[in-house]
Amino acid sequence: MKLKPEDIRLIREKYASVSAIRSGEGTRGKNIDLLVCAGTGCVSNHSLKVKAALIAEIEKHKLQDRIKVVTTGCNGFCANGPIVVVKPEDIFYQLLKPEDIPHLVEEHFLEGRPVERLMYRPGEGKPIPKMASIPFFGKQQLIALSNRGTVDPEKIEEYIALGGYQALAKALTEMSAEQVIEEIKASGLRGRGGAGFPTGKKWEFCRNARVVEDGDSAFAKYIICNADEGDPGAFMDRSIVESDPHALLEGMLIGAYAIGATHGFIYIRAEYPLALERLTQALEQAREYGLLGERILGSDFSFDITVSKGAGAFVCGEETSLIGSLEGKLPEPRVRPPYPAQYGYMGKPTNINNVETWANVPHIIIRGAEWFSAIGTDTSKGTKVFSLVGKVNNTGLVEVPMGITMREIVFDIGGGIPGGKRFKAVQTGGPSGGCIPESLLDTPVDYESLVQAGSIMGSGGMIVMDEDNCMVEVARYFISFTQQESCGKCTPCREGTWHMLNILEDITAGRGREGDIELLEKMGRQIKETALCGLGNTAPNPVLTTIRYFRDEYEAHIRDGRCPARVCKALITYSIDPVNCTGCTACAKNCPVACISGERKQTHVIDQDRCIKCGMCYSVCNFDAVRVE
Amino acid sequence: MATMTIDGKNLEFEEKLTILEAAKRLQIKIPTLCYNEHLAPYGGCRICLVEAASRSAPNRSRLVPACTAPAEDGMVVTTGSQRVLESRRFVIELLLSRCPESQVILELAREMGVEPDGQNLDVVGHYLLHRAPRREVTNCILCGLCVRVCQQIPERYALSFKDRGITRKVTPPFERVAESCIGCGSCAYVCPTKTITIEEAD
C-alpha cells in the first residue's frame, strides 16, 4: 500500500491506543503494555528469555487480551538489564531473570502489588518504582532517542502511531526544499559526529553545488548516513538504529528532499548485526508503504536507500575515507577541498551526516527551529547522546541538553564512582578526544568548551576513570589504538603516532628519559598540525591532555621510576606484609608461577625475581596483607 | 580574472590551478615527493605544505598541501614561514628516520637544513634520527606514486597497498608477480627514491 499524506494521520488514529498507553495517558482502560528491552546489552543478558517467560505466564493466567508484551530498543540503562517497563503505570523492573517472572506476573497483574524486590534501588535507599523518578532518567532530555524504549523498532505502524513520518509529510506538502534548509539552519543543529559543522549550512552547500554532467551515473546528488561508529566504548549510533530505525530513515528522507538527492547510503558497521537486521527490516517496511521509492507520499519526490556494510576500519568514520570505501577503493582520506558537497561519492555532490544528526531532523521539522534552539547553549543547540562507560555506577546511554556540566553527567546521572573510589578524569571524544580532570568537572558540555579543555565532543563516547587508572597508561592505550587504525597514507600520522607509542611504551616500562615529556608535547603538536585528516589531527589529544593535567604522573614514571596509580607492571612490586599475613596460603595456592613460599600459619614471601606482577595474590588475599608499591 | 599572492608576488589566473601549479608559474619552488604532474594529486607525503589564507579569513591561515589545494581568488600564500619550515622539517625527519639509507631523502633533508649529525636538531629531530627504534631497512616512503601510476596510466592495477598504518607496504596482489603487469616500468620510473627495480624475466 502506497501511503498518501492523509494516511499517516489515519494510521495514527487507528493505533491511538498505542501512543496513549506508551505515553502514560492511557490509564482509562485496563490495557497494559510490557515493554521488554531488546537492545544489544539486554539481549546478551537474556532479555528474550525473559520475554518468552512473560508471554508464557500471561497466557497461563489468560491475561493476553489485556496485557501485551512488546519488544523495544535500548533504554540506555544497560548496566541494569534486562529491563521491563510496565506502561501506562511507568513501573520499572530491572536485572530480571526468567525465574522471577511467575512471581512478578502473579503479584503485579493478579494481586495488583508491584514487586519492590525487582525495582531499582539507589545504594542503600528505598526502591524507586517509576522509571521517570530514577535519577539516571530524570536529568535526561530525549530528542534523538525520544522513542527509545517505547516503540517496537520492528513495526513501522508503532513509529507512525507515536508521531513518526509526520515531519516528512509536513516537509513534502507544506515546505519547499529551501524552507526545510532554513528551518535546520535556524535550529542551530550541528553535526553530531564530532566536528560540529552546522548541518543546515552543509545541506545548503550540497543543494547549491553544481552537478558536473559526465553521463557516468544516473544519480545527480547523494546523501550518506555515517553509522560507522568505531570509537572504543561508544554505542550511540548503534542504539538509535536498533531502537528507532525509522527516525533515521525519516531524517534522511527530509534531508534528501531538501538537498535534492535521489539516492542515499547508510554505511554501517558489520559488527552491529542487530542494528543491521532492524535497519533492513525498516527499509522494507518503508518501501512497502511507499515511504521510499518513486513519488513518495504522492509527491514528485523519489528517493531510495542502500545499506553498505563497513569492514571495521576506524578511518572509515572520516567522511572522505567512507566515500572511498563506498566506491570500492581503499579507505583513505582525501584532501579537502574539494569537499564532498562539491565532489563526493563518484565525484557527485554528496552530503554526509551521522546517525544522531539525521535522527534530530524530524523533530526540528515538527516542533520548529525555535523550540530546538531554546535547548542548549549559545553555540551548541539541542541535546547530545553520550555513552557513559568506565568507572561509573550507571553505565549506559544518556541524552542530555547541551551545556549540562560533566559533573551532572558523571555524578547525578552516572551515580558516581563505584566502590567509593575517587574520580580522576573523564575521556570525551573517544581515542581522538582528551582527558578532562576533576578541576574541570563543572565545564559545560558544548563543542567550544570541550575544545578549550583540549578535548573534543566527538561522537559521544565518555569514559570515566578513577584513582586506579594510570594516566600515562591511558594515553599509551589510546595512541596504540589510533596508531593501529592509522591508514598509513600521510607521513605524520603513520610514522608519528608510531614514534609516540614507542616513547610512551618506554615510559610505562620504566625506560623513560628526562625530556620525554617535552618530546611528546612537541611531536604531538606537529602531528596535529601536519596530518592529512581528522584521525591524525586529533590522535595526539589523549597524550597532550594527560600531560597538561597529569604531568606529575608522567614525572613520577620518568624521574622516580614510580607509577602512582600502581598500574604499570615494570614500576611496581608486590610484597607481603608480615603483620597482616595469617599464613592462610591462599596467595601461594593461586600464584600462577608458584613464586610465593611459606608454611601454613607462617608469613609468606614473594620471590621478586620470578614474580610476573599479575596481581593474583593481591586479589585473593582476605587479610589486606599484599602490598603494591 | 582572479589574482593571488605567493610570497609577496602577484599572479593573475583564470583556469583551475593548484597552489603548486600557481607557484611554478611564479618560479617559486616548493618541495614535493608524492606529486607527479601526470597523475591525480594525492596529498599524502605532506612535504609540500604551505601556509594559505583565504580572502574571507585573511588572518586565519591554514597549512595546506600545495599539490592538492586549489588556488583561490584573493588567496595569500606563504611558502617559507617558520610554521611551514618547521612542519616540513618534521616530515622530512620522519621520512629520514624511516629511510636512513635513502640518498634522495638525505639530500632533501640537507636542503631543508636538517643535518643528521649536526648540532641544530631540536628535541624531536634528535629523537627521530638518533634514538628512535629502527624498523626493517627500506627506501620506500609509501608515497604511492607507483601504485597510482599503474592504476592511472596503463590501468593495470598490478601494485597496491597492503595493511595499514606503520605496517603498510606496496606489493603486487597476493605478493606474487601480478598477471596484469605488462612490465612497462612506469612504477620504477616514477619512484622518487628509486626503490623499485626492473628485472628481466626469462
Coordinates of N, CA and C in Angstrom, one line a residue, chain A residues 190 377-381 386 402-404 443-452 456-457:
Chain A
R190 N 24.1 21.2 14.9 CA 25.4 20.9 14.4 C 25.7 19.5 14.3
T377 N 23.1 25.7 24.7 CA 23.9 26.9 25.0 C 23.8 27.9 23.7
D378 N 24.6 29.0 23.8 CA 24.6 29.9 22.7 C 25.0 29.3 21.4
T379 N 26.1 28.5 21.5 CA 26.6 28.0 20.2 C 26.3 26.5 20.0
S380 N 25.9 25.8 21.0 CA 25.6 24.4 20.8 C 24.1 24.2 21.2
K381 N 23.3 23.9 20.2 CA 21.9 23.8 20.5 C 21.5 22.3 20.6
F386 N 25.3 10.5 24.8 CA 26.6 10.0 25.2 C 26.5 8.6 25.7
M402 N 22.7 20.1 25.8 CA 24.0 20.8 25.7 C 24.1 21.8 26.8
G403 N 25.3 21.9 27.4 CA 25.5 22.9 28.4 C 25.4 22.3 29.8
I404 N 24.9 21.1 29.9 CA 24.9 20.4 31.2 C 26.4 20.2 31.6
T443 N 32.8 22.1 33.8 CA 32.8 22.6 32.4 C 31.5 22.3 31.8
P444 N 30.8 23.2 31.1 CA 29.6 22.9 30.4 C 30.0 22.0 29.2
V445 N 29.1 21.0 28.9 CA 29.4 20.2 27.8 C 28.8 20.8 26.5
D446 N 29.7 21.5 25.8 CA 29.3 22.0 24.5 C 30.6 22.0 23.6
Y447 N 30.4 22.2 22.3 CA 31.6 22.0 21.4 C 32.8 22.8 21.8
E448 N 32.5 24.1 22.0 CA 33.6 25.0 22.2 C 34.3 24.8 23.6
S449 N 33.6 24.6 24.6 CA 34.2 24.4 26.0 C 35.1 23.1 26.0
L450 N 34.7 22.1 25.3 CA 35.5 20.9 25.3 C 36.7 21.1 24.5
V451 N 36.7 21.8 23.4 CA 37.9 22.1 22.6 C 38.9 22.9 23.5
Q452 N 38.3 23.9 24.2 CA 39.1 24.7 25.1 C 39.8 23.9 26.1
I456 N 37.5 17.0 22.6 CA 36.5 17.3 21.6 C 35.2 16.7 22.0
M457 N 34.1 17.1 21.4 CA 32.8 16.5 21.7 C 32.9 15.1 21.1

